[in-house]
């Protein structure tokens, strides 16, 4: 590593092959940050090739982020270099009723969205606290405010992440490490196809631009803000969710996510 590279901040971005994660990585590169990016698919190498054209150093790791071993493989690529900005963005969506899902698929959502994410934050965040500096952005969702009929596991993981982000932010408030939570609404990424939700109103409806969503999150991270809800409609929806009975919210989500109604 050259002296110039060593002086540049390093950002670690998970789920960076497509969607919000790839847009976050682009913003980091535009700011002159070196990058370590990860995803569980070969497209992460294509993302790395594009990002290198920005003139920064980019390392890419294809690894299973739902496992601690996969996260360890990612962290090994740091080779002792400290992470300045962590974007814990990797996540999976899964549609259909809970009892109609294959349990292994539901568990993969849990392990990707929660187990792997928390393990990564535990390892990187611990090093940040020892150094007394660092920034963490966790991708939650406004879905975390809604009991997600026909998205029960996914919405449950996002409720956990929203809560966890603010708890961790409070724990670290005097350490020099900031924690921000990005809470997007439905965004135009591949997750709906991967989650088998294209036959739902939510899967077919217009969605937010991932570049716009990523910018809101990136700015929140750089400014040390606690939360970032992208788009005024999502801000209204999150506010209403706090005062709407849970049964009503579940029924509303059913109308958006029930299979065969798209």
Short mmCIF file of C-alpha atoms in Angstrom, two decimals:
data_model
loop_
_atom_site.label_atom_id
_atom_site.label_comp_id
_atom_site.label_asym_id
_atom_site.label_seq_id
_atom_site.Cartn_x
_atom_site.Cartn_y
_atom_site.Cartn_z
CA UNK A 1 0.00 0.00 0.00
CA UNK A 2 1.33 3.41 -0.95
CA UNK A 3 1.54 6.35 1.46
CA UNK A 4 -1.28 8.04 -0.46
CA UNK A 5 -3.50 5.00 -0.06
CA UNK A 6 -2.69 4.70 3.63
CA UNK A 7 -3.78 8.30 4.17
CA UNK A 8 -7.19 7.80 2.55
CA UNK A 9 -10.15 6.77 4.69
CA UNK A 10 -11.47 3.25 4.21
CA UNK A 11 -15.15 2.39 3.84
CA UNK A 12 -16.52 -1.13 4.18
CA UNK A 13 -19.82 -1.69 2.37
CA UNK A 14 -21.83 -4.91 2.46
CA UNK A 15 -24.49 -5.79 -0.09
CA UNK A 16 -22.52 -3.65 -2.53
CA UNK A 17 -23.11 -5.61 -5.74
CA UNK A 18 -26.41 -3.90 -6.55
CA UNK A 19 -29.02 -1.48 -5.26
CA UNK A 20 -28.52 0.78 -2.26
CA UNK A 21 -25.19 -0.79 -1.35
CA UNK A 22 -23.68 -0.19 -4.76
CA UNK A 23 -24.88 3.41 -4.67
CA UNK A 24 -23.37 3.89 -1.22
CA UNK A 25 -20.07 2.56 -2.53
CA UNK A 26 -20.22 5.02 -5.44
CA UNK A 27 -20.69 7.90 -3.03
CA UNK A 28 -17.73 6.73 -0.97
CA UNK A 29 -15.55 6.54 -4.07
CA UNK A 30 -16.64 10.02 -5.13
CA UNK A 31 -15.49 11.26 -1.72
CA UNK A 32 -12.05 9.71 -2.25
CA UNK A 33 -12.47 6.79 0.13
CA UNK A 34 -10.83 3.44 -0.49
CA UNK A 35 -13.31 0.59 -0.42
CA UNK A 36 -13.71 -2.96 0.77
CA UNK A 37 -17.00 -4.20 -0.66
CA UNK A 38 -18.78 -7.49 -0.16
CA UNK A 39 -21.78 -9.45 -1.40
CA UNK A 40 -22.79 -13.07 -1.78
CA UNK A 41 -22.76 -13.03 -5.59
CA UNK A 42 -20.16 -12.65 -8.39
CA UNK A 43 -21.60 -9.26 -9.41
CA UNK A 44 -19.56 -7.72 -6.59
CA UNK A 45 -16.50 -8.02 -8.86
CA UNK A 46 -18.29 -6.04 -11.58
CA UNK A 47 -19.10 -3.36 -9.04
CA UNK A 48 -15.46 -3.24 -7.97
CA UNK A 49 -14.25 -2.81 -11.55
CA UNK A 50 -16.58 0.16 -12.00
CA UNK A 51 -15.58 1.76 -8.69
CA UNK A 52 -11.86 1.49 -9.45
CA UNK A 53 -12.38 3.92 -12.31
CA UNK A 54 -12.85 6.59 -9.66
CA UNK A 55 -9.16 6.29 -8.83
CA UNK A 56 -9.54 4.75 -5.39
CA UNK A 57 -8.41 1.34 -4.18
CA UNK A 58 -11.22 -1.21 -4.20
CA UNK A 59 -11.08 -4.73 -2.81
CA UNK A 60 -14.05 -7.04 -3.39
CA UNK A 61 -15.04 -10.17 -1.49
CA UNK A 62 -17.70 -12.63 -2.57
CA UNK A 63 -18.74 -14.25 0.68
CA UNK A 64 -21.78 -15.53 2.55
CA UNK A 65 -22.60 -12.68 4.91
CA UNK A 66 -25.21 -14.77 6.72
CA UNK A 67 -22.44 -16.72 8.50
CA UNK A 68 -19.77 -15.69 10.97
CA UNK A 69 -17.24 -17.56 8.82
CA UNK A 70 -18.26 -15.48 5.81
CA UNK A 71 -17.89 -12.28 7.80
CA UNK A 72 -14.50 -13.45 9.08
CA UNK A 73 -13.40 -13.99 5.47
CA UNK A 74 -14.38 -10.40 4.73
CA UNK A 75 -12.59 -9.00 7.78
CA UNK A 76 -9.43 -10.94 6.93
CA UNK A 77 -9.14 -8.83 3.78
CA UNK A 78 -8.64 -5.72 5.92
CA UNK A 79 -5.18 -7.02 6.83
CA UNK A 80 -5.17 -4.84 9.92
CA UNK A 81 -6.25 -1.64 8.17
CA UNK A 82 -8.82 0.29 10.26
CA UNK A 83 -12.31 0.93 8.91
CA UNK A 84 -13.37 4.58 9.03
CA UNK A 85 -16.92 4.11 7.73
CA UNK A 86 -18.95 0.91 7.99
CA UNK A 87 -22.08 0.54 5.86
CA UNK A 88 -23.91 -2.52 7.25
CA UNK A 89 -26.29 -2.77 4.33
CA UNK A 90 -26.57 -6.42 3.27
CA UNK A 91 -30.08 -7.80 3.56
CA UNK A 92 -32.65 -10.20 2.17
CA UNK A 93 -36.41 -9.94 1.62
CA UNK A 94 -38.79 -12.90 1.70
CA UNK A 95 -42.43 -12.82 0.69
CA UNK A 96 -45.40 -15.17 1.19
CA UNK A 97 -47.03 -16.29 4.42
CA UNK A 98 -44.65 -17.50 7.11
CA UNK A 99 -46.08 -21.04 7.20
CA UNK A 100 -45.80 -21.27 3.42
CA UNK A 101 -42.11 -20.38 3.37
CA UNK A 102 -39.31 -22.92 3.44
CA UNK A 103 -37.83 -22.52 6.89
CA UNK A 104 -34.28 -22.58 5.53
CA UNK A 105 -35.18 -19.56 3.40
CA UNK A 106 -36.65 -17.74 6.39
CA UNK A 107 -33.58 -18.57 8.45
CA UNK A 108 -31.33 -17.22 5.70
CA UNK A 109 -33.14 -13.88 5.96
CA UNK A 110 -32.66 -13.91 9.73
CA UNK A 111 -28.99 -14.83 9.50
CA UNK A 112 -28.21 -12.31 6.76
CA UNK A 113 -30.15 -9.39 8.15
CA UNK A 114 -29.33 -9.99 11.81
CA UNK A 115 -26.65 -12.55 12.71
CA UNK A 116 -24.09 -11.59 10.08
CA UNK A 117 -24.85 -7.89 10.37
CA UNK A 118 -24.51 -7.81 14.15
CA UNK A 119 -21.33 -9.87 14.09
CA UNK A 120 -19.77 -7.49 11.57
CA UNK A 121 -20.78 -4.45 13.63
CA UNK A 122 -19.48 -6.10 16.80
CA UNK A 123 -16.06 -6.70 15.26
CA UNK A 124 -15.65 -3.42 13.39
CA UNK A 125 -17.42 -1.30 16.00
CA UNK A 126 -15.21 -2.68 18.74
CA UNK A 127 -12.12 -1.58 16.86
CA UNK A 128 -13.64 1.85 16.24
CA UNK A 129 -14.33 2.28 19.95
CA UNK A 130 -10.76 1.33 20.84
CA UNK A 131 -9.52 3.97 18.39
CA UNK A 132 -12.07 6.54 19.54
CA UNK A 133 -13.36 7.29 16.04
CA UNK A 134 -15.55 5.85 13.32
CA UNK A 135 -18.93 6.01 11.60
CA UNK A 136 -21.52 3.25 11.20
CA UNK A 137 -24.60 3.27 8.97
CA UNK A 138 -27.10 0.45 9.48
CA UNK A 139 -29.73 -0.07 6.80
CA UNK A 140 -33.02 -0.56 8.61
CA UNK A 141 -36.37 0.20 6.99
CA UNK A 142 -39.68 1.91 7.57
CA UNK A 143 -40.96 -1.68 7.27
CA UNK A 144 -39.65 -2.06 10.81
CA UNK A 145 -42.55 0.09 12.04
CA UNK A 146 -45.15 -2.23 10.47
CA UNK A 147 -46.25 -5.77 11.41
CA UNK A 148 -45.59 -7.20 7.95
CA UNK A 149 -48.31 -9.65 7.03
CA UNK A 150 -46.83 -11.82 4.23
CA UNK A 151 -43.43 -10.27 5.04
CA UNK A 152 -43.37 -11.21 8.70
CA UNK A 153 -39.76 -12.36 8.99
CA UNK A 154 -38.31 -9.50 6.93
CA UNK A 155 -40.25 -6.77 8.74
CA UNK A 156 -39.34 -8.34 12.06
CA UNK A 157 -35.64 -8.16 11.23
CA UNK A 158 -35.96 -4.50 10.25
CA UNK A 159 -37.80 -3.70 13.48
CA UNK A 160 -34.86 -5.24 15.32
CA UNK A 161 -32.29 -3.28 13.31
CA UNK A 162 -34.10 0.05 13.74
CA UNK A 163 -34.21 -0.48 17.51
CA UNK A 164 -30.68 -1.85 17.69
CA UNK A 165 -29.20 1.10 15.79
CA UNK A 166 -30.60 3.65 18.21
CA UNK A 167 -29.60 1.59 21.25
CA UNK A 168 -26.04 1.23 19.98
CA UNK A 169 -25.90 4.91 19.12
CA UNK A 170 -26.75 5.74 22.72
CA UNK A 171 -24.18 3.29 24.09
CA UNK A 172 -21.45 4.88 21.96
CA UNK A 173 -22.45 8.53 22.36
CA UNK A 174 -19.30 9.51 24.29
CA UNK A 175 -16.80 7.37 22.39
CA UNK A 176 -16.18 9.24 19.14
CA UNK A 177 -18.13 6.59 17.19
CA UNK A 178 -21.45 7.56 15.61
CA UNK A 179 -24.25 5.22 14.56
CA UNK A 180 -26.85 6.22 11.97
CA UNK A 181 -29.89 4.28 10.75
CA UNK A 182 -31.09 4.52 7.15
CA UNK A 183 -34.79 3.71 6.94
CA UNK A 184 -35.91 3.55 3.30
CA UNK A 185 -39.28 2.54 1.96
CA UNK A 186 -39.75 0.26 -1.04
CA UNK A 187 -36.74 0.85 -3.28
CA UNK A 188 -36.14 -0.17 -6.88
CA UNK A 189 -33.66 -3.00 -6.31
CA UNK A 190 -33.53 -6.72 -7.04
CA UNK A 191 -34.73 -7.75 -3.58
CA UNK A 192 -38.38 -8.08 -4.62
CA UNK A 193 -37.51 -10.52 -7.40
CA UNK A 194 -35.19 -12.45 -5.10
CA UNK A 195 -37.83 -12.49 -2.40
CA UNK A 196 -40.46 -13.92 -4.79
CA UNK A 197 -42.68 -10.85 -4.47
CA UNK A 198 -43.23 -9.80 -8.08
CA UNK A 199 -46.82 -11.09 -7.98
CA UNK A 200 -47.79 -8.57 -5.27
CA UNK A 201 -48.96 -4.94 -5.45
CA UNK A 202 -45.79 -3.93 -3.59
CA UNK A 203 -43.61 -5.83 -6.03
CA UNK A 204 -45.19 -4.13 -9.04
CA UNK A 205 -45.63 -0.60 -7.64
CA UNK A 206 -43.28 2.31 -8.47
CA UNK A 207 -40.38 2.50 -6.04
CA UNK A 208 -37.75 4.93 -4.83
CA UNK A 209 -34.48 5.39 -6.71
CA UNK A 210 -31.66 3.61 -4.83
CA UNK A 211 -29.27 6.46 -5.67
CA UNK A 212 -31.56 8.94 -3.88
CA UNK A 213 -31.95 6.60 -0.91
CA UNK A 214 -28.20 6.05 -0.65
CA UNK A 215 -27.48 9.78 -0.69
CA UNK A 216 -29.82 10.35 2.25
CA UNK A 217 -28.04 7.63 4.21
CA UNK A 218 -24.56 8.77 3.23
CA UNK A 219 -25.26 12.34 4.29
CA UNK A 220 -26.68 11.16 7.61
CA UNK A 221 -23.54 9.11 8.25
CA UNK A 222 -21.19 11.96 7.38
CA UNK A 223 -23.15 14.40 9.56
CA UNK A 224 -23.46 11.96 12.45
CA UNK A 225 -27.27 12.01 12.41
CA UNK A 226 -29.17 9.27 14.18
CA UNK A 227 -31.81 8.52 11.59
CA UNK A 228 -32.45 9.05 7.91
CA UNK A 229 -35.82 8.39 6.31
CA UNK A 230 -35.68 8.82 2.55
CA UNK A 231 -38.54 10.63 0.82
CA UNK A 232 -41.39 12.67 2.25
CA UNK A 233 -43.95 9.90 1.68
CA UNK A 234 -41.87 7.54 3.78
CA UNK A 235 -41.49 10.17 6.49
CA UNK A 236 -45.27 10.53 6.62
CA UNK A 237 -45.74 6.76 6.61
CA UNK A 238 -43.29 6.26 9.48
CA UNK A 239 -44.95 8.98 11.52
CA UNK A 240 -48.42 7.49 10.95
CA UNK A 241 -47.17 4.02 11.85
CA UNK A 242 -46.35 5.25 15.34
CA UNK A 243 -49.98 6.17 16.02
CA UNK A 244 -51.83 3.48 14.04
CA UNK A 245 -52.99 0.26 15.75
CA UNK A 246 -50.83 -2.76 14.91
CA UNK A 247 -53.78 -4.75 13.58
CA UNK A 248 -54.59 -1.99 11.11
CA UNK A 249 -50.97 -1.81 9.95
CA UNK A 250 -50.84 -5.58 9.46
CA UNK A 251 -54.00 -5.49 7.34
CA UNK A 252 -52.60 -2.65 5.25
CA UNK A 253 -49.41 -4.60 4.63
CA UNK A 254 -51.45 -7.66 3.68
CA UNK A 255 -53.07 -5.68 0.87
CA UNK A 256 -49.63 -4.77 -0.45
CA UNK A 257 -47.77 -8.04 0.03
CA UNK A 258 -50.26 -10.90 -0.30
CA UNK A 259 -49.21 -13.16 -3.22
CA UNK A 260 -51.35 -13.34 -6.34
CA UNK A 261 -52.78 -9.84 -6.02
CA UNK A 262 -50.30 -7.94 -8.14
#
